[in-house]
């Protein structure tokens, strides 16, 4: 059996206080908790560090606010790849596989898992590069299916509900002023014209009052 | 193969049209009705925990599992076809309620001229001045024929809107270009959003006739003629690709199913994958399907109704070898012809200097004008024969899909610090004026069975041969010109759309409005079904829904699909109704 891999991160880097569901157990993480070990479902610890470093260049932590690291984007990606999406359970994967015009999209045989494993090969030594070198490296692969997927997944990990493993502490939603899934704006939709209306963000679990599981947790049938 | 006990009527597909047929038949006759649905059961209480953009809007969890079945596409008969491997340009639904569960709720009637389009265009422009290879046809029914059925649908769903023409009387504030209605809408319009208001003011200043988009998202609590009550819309912004968690958006599960559930002559089975209509000597004897356990089953029936999405209606006819496949080279055959989508793709982006709170909204919340719908306002010098609607929508922006927008040139890369800063700076400050245009039918756009690719059971997939033409490009260019006028009148910064002729793209979402392939008409020479939606070759087979549209109008098809289905239901019921009354 595969040895259990963990990603070790300082709690402060994950946005301080947050509600975090690991292995389906809610966990309140405090900054003073020091380092936390997050069990990985798909990546090895070394792979997770490479992906996290790449996501941090795609959506950096900088003057405009927190980035992919604070949101825990790599954890989001790890879970997506471990789940049905990662192994193409919901993509048409019958052959023959042929190259076609761009209007037909990705026609390849490789699943997201396989694309990541191959993509990781091209990022060997990535964590040891300077930020400028990392950007240069990413620019050299930015037209690949792997990079485009990584970029989309980074955005998803920042702005999806925290039940999926990213958007830790709703940090992504706070960054852009998105209030999460609210039950009603009936009394607000025709007000605030020209003015920002920014209710405090809530997660889906907070809205419905019970834990909700993402599609990535679907059991194989 | 296991053979089940016969039923009077078997209906394939448990969405809007299938359940509407079931409700009419079980309500007005004593016939037993069985609905076979491929997907899973659904109910309103499932939907509160579904307000999750990732699973439902990005990974499209409510759609058909594309791994099991997809379509293939090629741009012309000269190209090889390839499968649509992941969803893109349209999203076929699955499960009880079908796509009627996760639609936006746009509930339009088509223009009067749409139903007599071939005759109308010949008279207005002359046969020699129409786009090359145009294949539009008259429907065989007129707007006036359908008016009572439109009204039946609007009452059932509780459509919110403002009439612009009641029995010929034009009413300001509504769509004055629409055909005459017998009544005002069942509910007043939804509230107006900020961008909707700004658009309305500008359009009025220009002399256009903006009106609220008609919505099956109830503007207030509503009780329909069946006694079904629903709540008013909460403007939560989770309509398209989601089921409504409070039942304010009309869906088959919160309108038709509660009525059907009480009827002893109604039954529905889920997880049933229908593979063939079984028929002999021009008579359908039932359907063959695979159930949830993989068992092959034959369900005998006196009457068969195909009420799946356009794609599968056409595919089931082809797989069952009913009718003659259309061949564009010879111009022969009718099955699969007149495949249409909907013309969009032109959008003029508007940049505001303050936040717009775009996360609030309702699926069909919007403002639009029809001054260029059909051939309104066209002189013939535009190079187009039909245009469409100019609109702004407020459906509710969600954070993943709407992130990463900024004025052209504000970032040089689509990742990194500069991109992040531009995306955050412009977040919630960009709206746009859109276009939905009429898609004409052409001889070269059609459906047939793919020779190579198959579904999970080994049956051939449906193949699209479809591309945009010069006419659609010119429609977009024309629409952009109107949009720019409105944008200027709004007094905000805007960007001219970059419009180059494009090929049909299966990756980018357009609309889930696919029409044709089993079109209705007045003769077996030009159509697959008659105006009652009965198959010409197999009269006890009824093929209902948007597969019967000879071409698409500029607007969304649901209400019209429902109207022609109600009309078909009346024709279906007529010989049985009498008998039922006599027996009662």
Short mmCIF file of N, CA and C in Angstrom, two decimals, chain B residues 265-357:
data_model
loop_
_atom_site.label_atom_id
_atom_site.label_comp_id
_atom_site.label_asym_id
_atom_site.label_seq_id
_atom_site.Cartn_x
_atom_site.Cartn_y
_atom_site.Cartn_z
N UNK B 265 -53.15 6.61 -12.80
CA UNK B 265 -52.84 6.10 -14.14
C UNK B 265 -51.44 6.53 -14.59
N UNK B 266 -50.71 7.24 -13.72
CA UNK B 266 -49.37 7.71 -14.07
C UNK B 266 -48.30 6.91 -13.35
N UNK B 267 -47.24 6.55 -14.06
CA UNK B 267 -46.08 5.92 -13.43
C UNK B 267 -44.83 6.44 -14.10
N UNK B 268 -43.74 6.50 -13.34
CA UNK B 268 -42.47 6.90 -13.93
C UNK B 268 -41.38 5.97 -13.42
N UNK B 269 -40.51 5.55 -14.32
CA UNK B 269 -39.34 4.75 -13.95
C UNK B 269 -38.09 5.54 -14.31
N UNK B 270 -37.14 5.62 -13.39
CA UNK B 270 -35.89 6.32 -13.68
C UNK B 270 -34.79 5.29 -13.97
N UNK B 271 -33.69 5.79 -14.50
CA UNK B 271 -32.56 4.91 -14.83
C UNK B 271 -32.82 4.03 -16.03
N UNK B 272 -33.80 4.40 -16.86
CA UNK B 272 -34.17 3.57 -18.02
C UNK B 272 -33.64 4.20 -19.31
N UNK B 273 -32.72 3.54 -19.92
CA UNK B 273 -32.03 4.05 -21.11
C UNK B 273 -32.68 3.44 -22.34
N UNK B 274 -33.56 4.22 -22.99
CA UNK B 274 -34.28 3.69 -24.15
C UNK B 274 -33.35 3.66 -25.36
N UNK B 275 -33.33 2.49 -26.04
CA UNK B 275 -32.42 2.32 -27.18
C UNK B 275 -33.14 2.31 -28.52
N UNK B 276 -34.38 1.82 -28.53
CA UNK B 276 -35.09 1.70 -29.80
C UNK B 276 -36.58 1.89 -29.60
N UNK B 277 -37.22 2.46 -30.62
CA UNK B 277 -38.67 2.36 -30.74
C UNK B 277 -38.91 1.11 -31.60
N UNK B 278 -39.68 0.17 -31.06
CA UNK B 278 -39.93 -1.06 -31.81
C UNK B 278 -41.17 -0.83 -32.68
N UNK B 279 -41.07 -1.20 -33.95
CA UNK B 279 -42.19 -0.91 -34.86
C UNK B 279 -42.28 -1.97 -35.95
N UNK B 280 -43.46 -2.10 -36.49
CA UNK B 280 -43.69 -3.09 -37.54
C UNK B 280 -44.78 -2.57 -38.47
N UNK B 281 -44.54 -2.60 -39.73
CA UNK B 281 -45.52 -2.18 -40.74
C UNK B 281 -46.13 -0.80 -40.43
N UNK B 282 -45.27 0.14 -40.10
CA UNK B 282 -45.75 1.49 -39.85
C UNK B 282 -46.51 1.67 -38.55
N UNK B 283 -46.27 0.77 -37.61
CA UNK B 283 -46.97 0.86 -36.33
C UNK B 283 -45.97 0.59 -35.20
N UNK B 284 -45.91 1.52 -34.24
CA UNK B 284 -45.00 1.33 -33.10
C UNK B 284 -45.65 0.36 -32.11
N UNK B 285 -44.86 -0.60 -31.63
CA UNK B 285 -45.41 -1.57 -30.68
C UNK B 285 -44.89 -1.36 -29.26
N UNK B 286 -43.93 -0.48 -29.10
CA UNK B 286 -43.39 -0.21 -27.76
C UNK B 286 -41.95 0.26 -27.86
N UNK B 287 -41.26 0.23 -26.72
CA UNK B 287 -39.85 0.63 -26.72
C UNK B 287 -39.00 -0.43 -26.05
N UNK B 288 -37.75 -0.46 -26.48
CA UNK B 288 -36.77 -1.36 -25.90
C UNK B 288 -35.79 -0.53 -25.08
N UNK B 289 -35.56 -0.92 -23.84
CA UNK B 289 -34.63 -0.14 -23.02
C UNK B 289 -33.77 -1.02 -22.13
N UNK B 290 -32.74 -0.40 -21.57
CA UNK B 290 -31.87 -1.05 -20.59
C UNK B 290 -32.15 -0.38 -19.26
N UNK B 291 -32.48 -1.18 -18.24
CA UNK B 291 -32.82 -0.55 -16.95
C UNK B 291 -31.56 -0.30 -16.12
N UNK B 292 -31.76 0.22 -14.91
CA UNK B 292 -30.64 0.63 -14.07
C UNK B 292 -29.72 -0.55 -13.73
N UNK B 293 -30.25 -1.78 -13.79
CA UNK B 293 -29.43 -2.96 -13.50
C UNK B 293 -28.80 -3.57 -14.75
N UNK B 294 -29.01 -2.91 -15.88
CA UNK B 294 -28.41 -3.40 -17.12
C UNK B 294 -29.24 -4.44 -17.84
N UNK B 295 -30.46 -4.65 -17.38
CA UNK B 295 -31.30 -5.67 -18.01
C UNK B 295 -32.02 -5.09 -19.24
N UNK B 296 -32.03 -5.85 -20.33
CA UNK B 296 -32.73 -5.44 -21.56
C UNK B 296 -34.22 -5.73 -21.40
N UNK B 297 -35.04 -4.72 -21.68
CA UNK B 297 -36.47 -4.84 -21.43
C UNK B 297 -37.26 -4.35 -22.63
N UNK B 298 -38.36 -5.01 -22.93
CA UNK B 298 -39.30 -4.50 -23.93
C UNK B 298 -40.57 -4.07 -23.23
N UNK B 299 -40.94 -2.82 -23.43
CA UNK B 299 -42.18 -2.28 -22.86
C UNK B 299 -43.19 -2.10 -23.98
N UNK B 300 -44.20 -2.97 -24.09
CA UNK B 300 -45.22 -2.78 -25.13
C UNK B 300 -46.14 -1.60 -24.79
N UNK B 301 -46.60 -0.91 -25.81
CA UNK B 301 -47.50 0.23 -25.61
C UNK B 301 -48.33 0.46 -26.86
N UNK B 302 -49.53 1.04 -26.67
CA UNK B 302 -50.38 1.37 -27.83
C UNK B 302 -49.87 2.61 -28.55
N UNK B 303 -49.33 3.55 -27.76
CA UNK B 303 -48.83 4.81 -28.34
C UNK B 303 -47.46 5.08 -27.73
N UNK B 304 -46.55 5.61 -28.55
CA UNK B 304 -45.20 5.94 -28.07
C UNK B 304 -44.97 7.44 -28.28
N UNK B 305 -44.46 8.10 -27.25
CA UNK B 305 -44.13 9.52 -27.35
C UNK B 305 -42.64 9.68 -27.09
N UNK B 306 -41.92 10.28 -28.05
CA UNK B 306 -40.52 10.64 -27.80
C UNK B 306 -40.49 12.08 -27.32
N UNK B 307 -40.03 12.26 -26.09
CA UNK B 307 -40.04 13.60 -25.48
C UNK B 307 -38.68 13.87 -24.83
N UNK B 308 -37.62 13.40 -25.48
CA UNK B 308 -36.28 13.67 -24.96
C UNK B 308 -35.80 14.99 -25.55
N UNK B 309 -34.57 15.38 -25.23
CA UNK B 309 -33.98 16.57 -25.84
C UNK B 309 -33.84 16.32 -27.35
N UNK B 310 -33.78 17.41 -28.10
CA UNK B 310 -33.64 17.34 -29.55
C UNK B 310 -32.69 16.24 -30.01
N UNK B 311 -31.53 16.18 -29.37
CA UNK B 311 -30.48 15.26 -29.80
C UNK B 311 -30.97 13.82 -29.78
N UNK B 312 -31.59 13.44 -28.67
CA UNK B 312 -31.94 12.04 -28.53
C UNK B 312 -33.24 11.69 -29.25
N UNK B 313 -34.13 12.66 -29.44
CA UNK B 313 -35.29 12.40 -30.28
C UNK B 313 -34.84 11.98 -31.68
N UNK B 314 -33.92 12.75 -32.23
CA UNK B 314 -33.44 12.48 -33.59
C UNK B 314 -32.66 11.17 -33.61
N UNK B 315 -31.82 10.99 -32.61
CA UNK B 315 -30.98 9.79 -32.57
C UNK B 315 -31.82 8.52 -32.43
N UNK B 316 -32.85 8.59 -31.59
CA UNK B 316 -33.70 7.39 -31.42
C UNK B 316 -34.44 7.04 -32.70
N UNK B 317 -34.87 8.05 -33.45
CA UNK B 317 -35.52 7.76 -34.75
C UNK B 317 -34.52 7.09 -35.69
N UNK B 318 -33.30 7.63 -35.70
CA UNK B 318 -32.29 7.07 -36.61
C UNK B 318 -31.92 5.65 -36.18
N UNK B 319 -31.70 5.45 -34.89
CA UNK B 319 -31.33 4.11 -34.40
C UNK B 319 -32.46 3.11 -34.65
N UNK B 320 -33.70 3.59 -34.59
CA UNK B 320 -34.86 2.71 -34.78
C UNK B 320 -35.21 2.51 -36.25
N UNK B 321 -34.45 3.19 -37.12
CA UNK B 321 -34.69 3.13 -38.57
C UNK B 321 -36.13 3.52 -38.90
N UNK B 322 -36.52 4.65 -38.38
CA UNK B 322 -37.85 5.20 -38.68
C UNK B 322 -37.64 6.48 -39.49
N UNK B 323 -38.18 6.51 -40.69
CA UNK B 323 -38.01 7.67 -41.56
C UNK B 323 -36.78 7.52 -42.43
N UNK B 324 -36.56 8.52 -43.27
CA UNK B 324 -35.45 8.48 -44.23
C UNK B 324 -34.43 9.56 -43.87
N UNK B 325 -33.19 9.13 -43.70
CA UNK B 325 -32.12 10.07 -43.35
C UNK B 325 -31.98 11.14 -44.44
N UNK B 326 -31.84 12.37 -44.00
CA UNK B 326 -31.61 13.50 -44.91
C UNK B 326 -30.22 13.39 -45.53
N UNK B 327 -30.14 13.64 -46.81
CA UNK B 327 -28.87 13.63 -47.53
C UNK B 327 -28.72 14.97 -48.24
N UNK B 328 -27.80 15.82 -47.78
CA UNK B 328 -27.71 17.17 -48.35
C UNK B 328 -27.26 17.16 -49.81
N UNK B 329 -26.48 16.14 -50.19
CA UNK B 329 -25.99 16.10 -51.57
C UNK B 329 -27.14 15.87 -52.54
N UNK B 330 -28.02 14.97 -52.16
CA UNK B 330 -29.15 14.67 -53.06
C UNK B 330 -30.38 15.53 -52.75
N UNK B 331 -30.37 16.17 -51.56
CA UNK B 331 -31.54 16.94 -51.17
C UNK B 331 -32.73 16.05 -50.85
N UNK B 332 -32.44 14.78 -50.54
CA UNK B 332 -33.51 13.81 -50.26
C UNK B 332 -33.55 13.45 -48.78
N UNK B 333 -34.68 12.94 -48.34
CA UNK B 333 -34.81 12.49 -46.95
C UNK B 333 -35.11 13.67 -46.03
N UNK B 334 -35.68 13.37 -44.88
CA UNK B 334 -36.08 14.46 -43.97
C UNK B 334 -35.48 14.32 -42.56
N UNK B 335 -35.14 13.09 -42.13
CA UNK B 335 -34.67 12.92 -40.76
C UNK B 335 -33.29 13.55 -40.58
N UNK B 336 -33.18 14.46 -39.63
CA UNK B 336 -31.91 15.10 -39.33
C UNK B 336 -31.73 16.47 -39.96
N UNK B 337 -32.66 16.86 -40.84
CA UNK B 337 -32.42 18.14 -41.52
C UNK B 337 -32.82 19.33 -40.65
N UNK B 338 -32.36 20.50 -41.09
CA UNK B 338 -32.68 21.77 -40.43
C UNK B 338 -32.21 21.83 -38.98
N UNK B 339 -30.98 21.39 -38.75
CA UNK B 339 -30.35 21.57 -37.44
C UNK B 339 -30.05 23.06 -37.24
N UNK B 340 -30.57 23.62 -36.15
CA UNK B 340 -30.23 25.01 -35.84
C UNK B 340 -29.80 25.14 -34.39
N UNK B 341 -28.99 26.17 -34.13
CA UNK B 341 -28.61 26.53 -32.76
C UNK B 341 -29.18 27.93 -32.53
N UNK B 342 -28.43 28.84 -31.98
CA UNK B 342 -28.91 30.20 -31.73
C UNK B 342 -27.70 31.10 -31.93
N UNK B 343 -27.90 32.27 -32.45
CA UNK B 343 -26.75 33.13 -32.75
C UNK B 343 -26.48 34.06 -31.58
N UNK B 344 -25.31 33.93 -31.02
CA UNK B 344 -24.88 34.86 -29.97
C UNK B 344 -23.48 35.30 -30.32
N UNK B 345 -22.68 35.49 -29.31
CA UNK B 345 -21.27 35.72 -29.57
C UNK B 345 -20.89 37.17 -29.74
N UNK B 346 -21.87 38.04 -30.01
CA UNK B 346 -21.52 39.46 -30.06
C UNK B 346 -21.82 40.04 -28.69
N UNK B 347 -20.90 40.73 -28.12
CA UNK B 347 -21.14 41.36 -26.83
C UNK B 347 -20.32 42.62 -26.73
N UNK B 348 -20.96 43.70 -26.31
CA UNK B 348 -20.23 44.94 -26.10
C UNK B 348 -20.05 45.13 -24.61
N UNK B 349 -18.80 45.12 -24.17
CA UNK B 349 -18.55 45.21 -22.73
C UNK B 349 -18.63 46.66 -22.25
N UNK B 350 -19.20 46.81 -21.07
CA UNK B 350 -19.40 48.12 -20.47
C UNK B 350 -18.56 48.19 -19.19
N UNK B 351 -17.89 49.30 -18.98
CA UNK B 351 -17.02 49.45 -17.81
C UNK B 351 -17.52 50.58 -16.93
N UNK B 352 -17.85 50.23 -15.72
CA UNK B 352 -18.41 51.21 -14.80
C UNK B 352 -17.34 51.67 -13.81
N UNK B 353 -17.55 52.86 -13.22
CA UNK B 353 -16.56 53.32 -12.25
C UNK B 353 -16.96 52.99 -10.82
N UNK B 354 -17.99 52.17 -10.67
CA UNK B 354 -18.39 51.74 -9.33
C UNK B 354 -18.87 50.30 -9.39
N UNK B 355 -18.88 49.60 -8.25
CA UNK B 355 -19.31 48.20 -8.26
C UNK B 355 -20.79 48.05 -8.60
N UNK B 356 -21.14 46.92 -9.19
CA UNK B 356 -22.49 46.69 -9.70
C UNK B 356 -23.26 45.65 -8.90
N UNK B 357 -22.61 45.00 -7.93
CA UNK B 357 -23.26 43.95 -7.13
C UNK B 357 -23.87 42.87 -8.02
#
